[in-house]
Short mmCIF file of C-alpha atoms and ligand atoms in Angstrom, two decimals:
data_model
loop_
_atom_site.label_atom_id
_atom_site.label_comp_id
_atom_site.label_asym_id
_atom_site.label_seq_id
_atom_site.Cartn_x
_atom_site.Cartn_y
_atom_site.Cartn_z
CA MET A 1 -9.66 11.96 4.83
CA ASN A 2 -9.60 10.47 8.31
CA LEU A 3 -6.79 7.97 8.35
CA PRO A 4 -7.78 4.75 10.09
CA PRO A 5 -5.63 3.91 13.10
CA LEU A 6 -2.58 1.78 12.35
CA ASP A 7 -3.33 -1.55 14.02
CA ASP A 8 -0.97 -2.76 16.72
CA GLY A 9 1.56 -5.09 15.23
CA THR A 10 1.27 -3.76 11.68
CA PRO A 11 4.80 -2.68 10.79
CA ALA A 12 3.87 -0.69 7.71
CA GLN A 13 0.97 0.00 5.41
CA ALA A 14 -0.05 2.18 2.51
CA VAL A 15 -3.44 3.77 2.98
CA VAL A 16 -5.07 4.62 -0.35
CA ASP A 17 -7.80 7.25 -0.27
CA LEU A 18 -10.14 6.17 -3.05
CA ASP A 19 -12.17 9.36 -2.71
CA ALA A 20 -9.02 11.28 -3.63
CA ILE A 21 -8.72 9.25 -6.83
CA SER A 22 -12.37 9.89 -7.71
CA ASP A 23 -12.01 13.58 -6.91
CA ASN A 24 -8.80 13.83 -8.95
CA LEU A 25 -10.64 12.27 -11.87
CA ARG A 26 -13.39 14.88 -11.55
CA ALA A 27 -10.75 17.61 -11.50
CA LEU A 28 -9.16 16.16 -14.64
CA ARG A 29 -12.54 16.13 -16.39
CA GLY A 30 -12.76 19.80 -15.50
CA HIS A 31 -9.36 20.39 -17.12
CA ALA A 32 -10.45 18.62 -20.32
CA PRO A 33 -14.18 19.35 -20.51
CA SER A 34 -14.53 18.51 -24.21
CA SER A 35 -12.63 15.22 -24.12
CA ASP A 36 -13.18 11.79 -22.67
CA VAL A 37 -10.80 10.78 -19.89
CA MET A 38 -8.81 7.56 -19.86
CA ALA A 39 -7.41 6.79 -16.41
CA VAL A 40 -4.05 5.06 -16.78
CA VAL A 41 -3.87 2.19 -14.27
CA LYS A 42 -0.76 0.33 -15.50
CA ALA A 43 1.88 -0.96 -13.07
CA ASP A 44 -0.74 -1.89 -10.48
CA GLY A 45 -2.31 1.53 -10.64
CA TYR A 46 1.07 3.25 -10.11
CA GLY A 47 1.43 1.12 -6.97
CA HIS A 48 -2.01 1.98 -5.57
CA GLY A 49 -3.70 -1.27 -6.65
CA MET A 50 -5.02 -1.59 -10.20
CA LEU A 51 -8.60 -2.66 -9.57
CA PRO A 52 -9.43 -0.35 -6.65
CA ALA A 53 -7.84 2.55 -8.53
CA ALA A 54 -9.80 1.67 -11.67
CA ARG A 55 -13.11 1.49 -9.79
CA ALA A 56 -12.44 4.82 -8.07
CA ALA A 57 -11.55 6.40 -11.42
CA LEU A 58 -14.78 5.10 -12.95
CA ALA A 59 -16.73 6.54 -10.01
CA GLY A 60 -15.09 9.88 -10.83
CA GLY A 61 -16.21 9.74 -14.45
CA ALA A 62 -13.44 8.01 -16.38
CA THR A 63 -14.87 6.29 -19.45
CA TRP A 64 -11.63 4.64 -20.57
CA LEU A 65 -8.87 2.74 -18.73
CA GLY A 66 -5.35 2.38 -20.08
CA VAL A 67 -2.74 -0.26 -19.30
CA ALA A 68 0.63 -1.26 -20.70
CA THR A 69 0.56 -5.05 -20.82
CA ALA A 70 -1.79 -7.75 -22.04
CA ALA A 71 -1.80 -9.38 -18.59
CA GLU A 72 -2.91 -6.10 -17.04
CA ALA A 73 -5.69 -5.68 -19.60
CA LEU A 74 -7.03 -9.20 -19.06
CA ALA A 75 -6.87 -8.85 -15.27
CA LEU A 76 -8.69 -5.54 -15.52
CA ARG A 77 -11.49 -7.02 -17.62
CA ALA A 78 -11.77 -10.04 -15.30
CA GLY A 79 -11.89 -7.83 -12.20
CA LEU A 80 -14.36 -5.33 -13.63
CA SER A 81 -16.67 -7.79 -15.32
CA GLY A 82 -19.73 -6.07 -16.66
CA ALA A 83 -18.35 -2.55 -16.27
CA ASP A 84 -19.25 -0.20 -19.10
CA VAL A 85 -15.75 1.03 -19.88
CA ARG A 86 -13.34 0.88 -22.77
CA VAL A 87 -9.92 -0.65 -22.02
CA LEU A 88 -6.84 0.07 -24.14
CA VAL A 89 -3.56 -1.86 -23.98
CA TRP A 90 -0.50 -0.41 -25.73
CA LEU A 91 2.68 -2.39 -25.08
CA LEU A 92 2.50 -5.73 -26.87
CA THR A 93 5.18 -8.07 -28.12
CA PRO A 94 5.03 -10.66 -30.90
CA GLY A 95 3.06 -13.66 -29.68
CA ALA A 96 0.83 -11.55 -27.42
CA PRO A 97 -2.59 -13.11 -26.72
CA PHE A 98 -4.43 -11.05 -29.33
CA ALA A 99 -7.36 -13.48 -29.58
CA ASP A 100 -7.88 -13.37 -25.81
CA LEU A 101 -7.68 -9.58 -25.83
CA VAL A 102 -10.25 -9.30 -28.61
CA ARG A 103 -12.56 -11.80 -26.88
CA ALA A 104 -12.21 -9.80 -23.64
CA ASP A 105 -13.31 -6.65 -25.48
CA VAL A 106 -9.96 -4.92 -25.05
CA ASP A 107 -8.90 -2.28 -27.59
CA VAL A 108 -5.42 -3.22 -28.83
CA THR A 109 -2.61 -1.02 -30.05
CA VAL A 110 -0.75 -1.47 -33.30
CA ALA A 111 2.56 0.25 -32.59
CA ALA A 112 4.72 -1.58 -35.15
CA PRO A 113 4.15 -3.10 -38.59
CA TRP A 114 4.38 -6.71 -37.28
CA ALA A 115 1.33 -6.20 -35.07
CA LEU A 116 -1.19 -5.85 -37.91
CA ASP A 117 -0.91 -9.49 -38.99
CA GLU A 118 -1.07 -10.73 -35.41
CA VAL A 119 -4.12 -8.61 -34.62
CA ALA A 120 -5.87 -9.86 -37.75
CA ALA A 121 -5.07 -13.49 -36.86
CA GLY A 122 -6.29 -12.91 -33.30
CA ALA A 123 -9.53 -11.40 -34.58
CA ARG A 124 -10.14 -14.38 -36.88
CA ALA A 125 -9.50 -16.75 -33.95
CA ALA A 126 -11.86 -14.75 -31.73
CA GLY A 127 -14.51 -14.60 -34.44
CA ARG A 128 -14.98 -10.86 -34.22
CA ALA A 129 -13.34 -7.69 -35.45
CA ALA A 130 -10.53 -6.24 -33.32
CA ARG A 131 -10.77 -2.64 -32.20
CA VAL A 132 -7.38 -1.13 -33.03
CA HIS A 133 -5.59 2.08 -32.11
CA LEU A 134 -2.61 2.99 -34.28
CA LYS A 135 0.20 4.41 -32.19
CA VAL A 136 2.51 6.69 -34.11
CA ASP A 137 5.94 7.93 -33.13
CA THR A 138 5.89 11.74 -33.30
CA GLY A 139 9.25 12.34 -31.66
CA LEU A 140 9.57 10.27 -28.49
CA SER A 141 11.57 7.68 -30.44
CA ARG A 142 10.29 4.93 -28.15
CA GLY A 143 7.21 2.96 -29.18
CA GLY A 144 4.93 3.66 -32.09
CA VAL A 145 4.97 3.31 -35.87
CA ALA A 146 7.80 5.33 -37.40
CA ALA A 147 6.60 8.19 -39.59
CA GLY A 148 8.18 6.58 -42.63
CA ASP A 149 6.25 3.34 -42.09
CA LEU A 150 2.92 4.99 -41.39
CA PRO A 151 1.54 5.27 -44.94
CA GLU A 152 2.03 1.55 -45.54
CA VAL A 153 0.70 0.55 -42.09
CA ALA A 154 -2.34 2.79 -42.57
CA ARG A 155 -2.97 1.33 -46.04
CA ARG A 156 -2.78 -2.25 -44.73
CA ALA A 157 -4.98 -1.36 -41.75
CA ALA A 158 -7.58 0.10 -44.09
CA ALA A 159 -7.53 -3.12 -46.15
CA LEU A 160 -8.03 -5.24 -43.02
CA GLU A 161 -10.83 -2.92 -41.99
CA ALA A 162 -12.50 -3.41 -45.37
CA SER A 163 -12.24 -7.19 -45.02
CA GLY A 164 -13.79 -7.06 -41.55
CA GLU A 165 -10.86 -8.22 -39.40
CA LEU A 166 -10.42 -4.99 -37.55
CA SER A 167 -11.69 -1.51 -37.06
CA VAL A 168 -9.27 1.37 -36.52
CA VAL A 169 -11.01 3.27 -33.74
CA GLY A 170 -8.07 5.32 -32.51
CA VAL A 171 -4.88 7.07 -33.57
CA PHE A 172 -2.54 8.23 -30.83
CA SER A 173 0.94 9.25 -29.82
CA HIS A 174 2.87 10.05 -26.65
CA LEU A 175 4.76 13.20 -25.65
CA ALA A 176 8.40 13.33 -24.55
CA CYS A 177 8.63 16.62 -22.63
CA ALA A 178 5.12 17.80 -21.81
CA ASP A 179 6.20 18.33 -18.19
CA GLU A 180 8.75 20.97 -19.25
CA PRO A 181 6.74 24.10 -20.05
CA GLY A 182 7.71 25.61 -23.38
CA HIS A 183 9.94 22.71 -24.46
CA PRO A 184 10.34 23.02 -28.25
CA SER A 185 9.61 19.32 -28.78
CA ILE A 186 5.99 19.84 -27.71
CA ALA A 187 5.03 21.93 -30.73
CA ARG A 188 7.08 19.68 -33.03
CA GLN A 189 5.25 16.60 -31.77
CA ALA A 190 1.87 18.30 -32.15
CA THR A 191 2.69 19.15 -35.77
CA ALA A 192 3.88 15.60 -36.41
CA PHE A 193 0.70 14.22 -34.86
CA ASP A 194 -1.49 16.34 -37.12
CA ALA A 195 0.58 15.14 -40.08
CA ALA A 196 0.05 11.53 -38.98
CA LEU A 197 -3.70 12.14 -38.72
CA ALA A 198 -3.62 13.44 -42.28
CA VAL A 199 -1.81 10.29 -43.43
CA THR A 200 -4.32 7.97 -41.73
CA GLY A 201 -7.16 10.07 -43.08
CA ASP A 202 -5.77 9.80 -46.61
CA ALA A 203 -5.75 6.02 -46.17
CA GLY A 204 -9.46 6.19 -45.48
CA LEU A 205 -9.29 5.63 -41.73
CA ARG A 206 -11.87 7.49 -39.62
CA PRO A 207 -10.87 6.96 -35.96
CA GLU A 208 -13.40 7.64 -33.26
CA VAL A 209 -10.71 9.01 -30.91
CA ARG A 210 -7.44 10.84 -31.50
CA HIS A 211 -5.34 11.12 -28.35
CA LEU A 212 -2.01 12.59 -27.32
CA ALA A 213 -2.20 14.12 -23.83
CA ASN A 214 -0.61 12.57 -20.72
CA SER A 215 -1.11 14.18 -17.30
CA ALA A 216 1.13 17.14 -18.04
CA ALA A 217 -0.65 17.96 -21.29
CA THR A 218 -4.07 17.36 -19.71
CA LEU A 219 -3.24 19.91 -17.01
CA THR A 220 -1.42 22.52 -19.07
CA LEU A 221 -1.87 22.10 -22.84
CA PRO A 222 -5.59 22.25 -23.70
CA GLU A 223 -4.78 22.58 -27.41
CA LEU A 224 -3.48 19.00 -27.30
CA HIS A 225 -6.52 17.38 -25.70
CA TYR A 226 -8.12 16.10 -28.95
CA ASP A 227 -10.95 13.58 -28.25
CA LEU A 228 -9.45 11.73 -25.30
CA VAL A 229 -6.82 12.49 -22.64
CA ARG A 230 -4.71 9.83 -20.92
CA PRO A 231 -3.64 11.04 -17.46
CA GLY A 232 -1.78 8.67 -15.16
CA ILE A 233 0.15 10.32 -12.33
CA ALA A 234 -2.43 13.09 -11.92
CA VAL A 235 -5.13 10.48 -11.22
CA TYR A 236 -3.12 9.56 -8.13
CA GLY A 237 -2.80 13.18 -7.10
CA PHE A 238 0.61 14.37 -8.24
CA ALA A 239 1.77 17.17 -10.46
CA PRO A 240 3.88 15.51 -13.18
CA SER A 241 6.98 17.56 -12.36
CA PRO A 242 7.98 20.30 -9.92
CA ALA A 243 8.01 22.67 -12.93
CA LEU A 244 4.23 22.26 -13.06
CA GLY A 245 3.75 23.27 -9.43
CA VAL A 246 2.14 21.34 -6.63
CA PRO A 247 -0.97 19.12 -6.76
CA GLY A 248 -3.20 21.74 -5.17
CA ASP A 249 -2.47 24.13 -8.05
CA HIS A 250 -4.41 21.72 -10.29
CA GLY A 251 -7.12 20.68 -7.86
CA LEU A 252 -5.41 17.37 -7.13
CA ARG A 253 -4.44 15.63 -3.90
CA PRO A 254 -2.20 12.61 -3.36
CA ALA A 255 -4.15 9.45 -2.65
CA MET A 256 -1.49 7.41 -0.87
CA THR A 257 -0.13 7.64 2.67
CA PHE A 258 2.80 5.37 3.54
CA ARG A 259 3.34 4.92 7.23
CA SER A 260 5.08 2.67 9.68
CA ARG A 261 5.92 2.67 13.35
CA LEU A 262 9.10 2.73 15.38
CA ALA A 263 10.33 -0.78 16.13
CA ASN A 264 13.12 0.22 18.51
CA VAL A 265 14.22 3.37 20.32
CA LYS A 266 17.59 3.38 22.07
CA GLN A 267 20.60 5.42 23.12
CA VAL A 268 23.73 5.66 21.00
CA ALA A 269 26.89 7.48 22.10
CA ALA A 270 28.47 10.42 20.28
CA GLY A 271 30.77 9.52 17.41
CA GLU A 272 29.13 6.21 16.53
CA GLY A 273 28.49 5.18 12.94
CA VAL A 274 24.88 4.38 12.06
CA SER A 275 23.64 1.69 9.63
CA TYR A 276 25.61 -0.04 6.85
CA GLY A 277 28.75 1.67 5.70
CA HIS A 278 28.57 4.19 8.57
CA LEU A 279 27.54 6.99 6.19
CA TYR A 280 26.13 8.82 9.19
CA THR A 281 27.96 9.48 12.43
CA THR A 282 26.24 10.70 15.60
CA SER A 283 27.41 14.18 16.57
CA GLN A 284 26.35 13.83 20.22
CA ASP A 285 25.01 11.27 22.64
CA THR A 286 21.62 10.67 21.11
CA THR A 287 18.59 8.48 20.64
CA VAL A 288 18.01 6.50 17.48
CA GLY A 289 14.73 5.12 16.24
CA LEU A 290 14.41 2.11 13.97
CA VAL A 291 11.76 2.17 11.22
CA PRO A 292 11.01 -1.31 9.82
CA VAL A 293 10.81 -0.42 6.12
CA GLY A 294 13.56 -0.41 3.53
CA TYR A 295 14.25 -0.91 -0.14
CA GLY A 296 12.52 -4.29 0.04
CA ASP A 297 9.39 -2.22 0.62
CA GLY A 298 10.25 0.30 -2.07
CA VAL A 299 11.99 2.93 0.05
CA PRO A 300 14.72 4.11 -2.31
CA ARG A 301 18.26 3.34 -1.14
CA HIS A 302 19.32 6.49 -2.94
CA ALA A 303 17.50 8.40 -0.21
CA SER A 304 20.07 7.32 2.39
CA GLY A 305 21.31 10.18 4.56
CA GLY A 306 24.72 11.20 5.82
CA SER A 307 27.92 11.94 3.97
CA ALA A 308 26.03 11.17 0.74
CA GLY A 309 23.53 13.99 1.31
CA PRO A 310 20.28 14.55 3.18
CA GLY A 311 18.17 11.43 3.53
CA GLY A 312 14.50 11.02 2.79
CA PRO A 313 12.09 12.83 5.14
CA VAL A 314 9.96 11.06 7.75
CA ALA A 315 7.31 12.62 10.01
CA VAL A 316 7.67 11.14 13.47
CA GLY A 317 4.63 10.99 15.72
CA GLN A 318 1.10 12.24 15.34
CA GLY A 319 -0.59 15.22 16.84
CA PRO A 320 1.23 17.99 18.72
CA GLY A 321 4.93 17.25 18.92
CA ALA A 322 5.13 15.52 15.56
CA ARG A 323 8.26 16.50 13.65
CA VAL A 324 10.02 15.73 10.40
CA LEU A 325 13.47 14.12 10.45
CA ARG A 326 15.78 12.84 7.72
CA VAL A 327 16.93 9.24 7.32
CA ALA A 328 20.24 8.73 9.14
CA GLY A 329 22.61 6.52 7.19
CA ARG A 330 21.87 3.85 4.66
CA VAL A 331 18.38 2.70 3.81
CA CYS A 332 18.69 -1.10 4.25
CA MET A 333 16.58 -3.83 2.69
CA ASP A 334 14.09 -3.98 5.57
CA GLN A 335 14.82 -1.01 7.79
CA LEU A 336 16.11 2.50 8.19
CA VAL A 337 17.23 4.61 11.14
CA LEU A 338 16.30 8.07 12.38
CA ASP A 339 18.40 10.20 14.74
CA LEU A 340 15.75 11.35 17.23
CA GLY A 341 18.16 13.59 19.15
CA PRO A 342 19.22 13.58 22.81
CA ASP A 343 15.88 14.62 24.29
CA ALA A 344 13.64 12.30 22.29
CA ALA A 345 10.25 11.57 23.80
CA GLU A 346 9.36 8.95 21.20
CA ARG A 347 8.69 5.34 22.13
CA ALA A 348 8.74 2.10 20.23
CA GLY A 349 5.35 1.75 18.54
CA ASP A 350 4.97 5.43 17.69
CA VAL A 351 3.65 6.01 14.18
CA VAL A 352 5.90 7.50 11.51
CA THR A 353 4.70 8.81 8.14
CA LEU A 354 7.08 8.59 5.20
CA PHE A 355 4.75 10.43 2.86
CA GLY A 356 1.12 11.24 2.32
CA SER A 357 -1.83 12.74 4.07
CA SER A 358 -1.22 15.15 6.91
CA ASP A 359 -4.27 13.82 8.73
CA GLY A 360 -3.56 13.26 12.39
CA VAL A 361 -0.11 14.81 12.15
CA ALA A 362 0.52 18.25 13.55
CA HIS A 363 2.07 20.88 11.27
CA GLY A 364 0.32 19.18 8.37
CA ALA A 365 2.05 21.28 5.76
CA ASP A 366 5.34 19.69 6.79
CA VAL A 367 4.28 16.11 6.25
CA PRO A 368 6.55 14.81 3.53
CA ASN A 369 5.12 13.84 0.18
CA ALA A 370 6.35 11.48 -2.51
CA GLN A 371 7.89 14.42 -4.39
CA ASP A 372 10.10 15.12 -1.34
CA TRP A 373 11.26 11.49 -1.45
CA ALA A 374 11.82 11.80 -5.18
CA ASP A 375 13.99 14.88 -4.57
CA ALA A 376 16.01 13.03 -1.90
CA ALA A 377 16.50 10.02 -4.18
CA GLY A 378 17.10 11.83 -7.47
CA THR A 379 13.98 10.46 -9.14
CA ILE A 380 10.34 11.35 -9.80
CA SER A 381 7.22 10.89 -7.68
CA TYR A 382 5.99 8.27 -10.17
CA GLU A 383 8.82 5.93 -9.18
CA ILE A 384 8.32 6.44 -5.44
CA VAL A 385 4.69 5.34 -5.44
CA THR A 386 4.95 2.75 -8.22
CA ARG A 387 7.84 0.90 -6.59
CA LEU A 388 6.21 0.62 -3.20
CA GLY A 389 6.75 -3.06 -2.52
CA ALA A 390 4.34 -5.96 -2.55
CA ARG A 391 5.28 -6.52 1.11
CA VAL A 392 3.46 -3.35 2.12
CA PRO A 393 -0.26 -4.05 2.58
CA ARG A 394 -2.57 -1.59 0.85
CA VAL A 395 -5.54 -0.47 2.90
CA TYR A 396 -8.36 1.29 1.10
CA VAL A 397 -10.47 4.07 2.56
CA SER A 398 -13.55 5.60 0.98
CA GLU A 399 -16.34 7.62 2.49
CA GLY A 400 -15.08 6.77 5.93
CA ASP A 401 -15.02 3.00 5.33
CA VAL A 402 -11.85 0.97 5.56
CA HIS A 403 -11.24 -2.10 3.38
CA GLN A 404 -8.14 -4.27 3.50
C1 PLP B 501 2.10 5.97 -18.78
C2 PLP B 501 1.42 6.54 -19.97
C3 PLP B 501 0.51 7.61 -19.83
C4 PLP B 501 0.30 8.35 -18.54
O1 PLP B 501 1.41 9.20 -18.31
P1 PLP B 501 1.42 10.22 -17.04
O2 PLP B 501 2.64 11.03 -17.23
O3 PLP B 501 1.47 9.35 -15.82
O4 PLP B 501 0.17 10.98 -17.12
C5 PLP B 501 -0.22 8.00 -20.95
N1 PLP B 501 -0.02 7.41 -22.14
C6 PLP B 501 0.88 6.42 -22.32
C7 PLP B 501 1.05 5.82 -23.66
C8 PLP B 501 1.64 5.96 -21.24
O5 PLP B 501 2.55 5.00 -21.43
#
């Protein structure tokens, strides 16, 4: 991708390469050639923007979209009006707008016994049958119908199917440790899922799609693909965990580049404390550079640098002479500081890249990525991109065109 120039006066932006999302989707289809692919676009498309991410995933061949909340599902349907795509929502609470979801042609999840009555009431209010996926707990112990409740839930679902209120079109579950190769829970969950499918089958349910695989299972566990896979993080170009290698190993590339520019460059004497709490002390007369992004923009405060450990990495400059430095001192709400060293040639206004595409930056392999930030902050790449703040404008690039 050719990154568009960062306009003068723009303190920070996230450039989202929509072609990367489409290409990642194609790669995922290649990993699961016998299954349909649901692109998971919850949490504002993992921070990339739900609707642009959804459209790019559809262009890459996704036939399903998955979201967590009812509000996300309704916004998706409103934004994609007319699109030929199935939408599934899975995290609902009592009182959820089931009638609106059914009217909007959203597939709804029954993940607890209470939901059956509410779905049926919503379907009656909407005047049409609800399309339901039963979510079963196979060992994550989070959402989903408990194994002990499943026979009764399946029996009631079959009765509501017979009376025309709903149609059970899916049975699914979610994996706890698919990103840890060889974890014993994976095989246990697969066995429990097959047992759950037997229970729903015995109740007379004939789902169109059975689905279990998240990104990690889509990439590495073909025996768990069933009829539909549900990748999220891989759609945005990340390997789910360092144990599963780097994106390129799977034909993926990160879609987001987060960049800013130096707001101030100035001299600081040796022995001075830098930023709140003085976690970092200059070891020599030096130059510091101020980057106008902080935890208010989603830069994790845990990636502060100094006595607490190495800070998050930032590529300073573009072209020959670009280099990667670590955050000096605390990440503040709106800003962070870099120690540019005594001989710094940087100037206020120079572009810095916190993570993303190496385009335009020399030594491309060294440009930090969201996994590097996750390592510095003690978290996962998912959280780095998803928490990027609303204050950071997203700019979309596809086929050379830039859209704000
Ligand atoms: C978030 C989520 C996914 C996607 O998980 P990734 O690890 O991002 O691939 C799939 N299914 C369910 C139920 C989820 O909540």
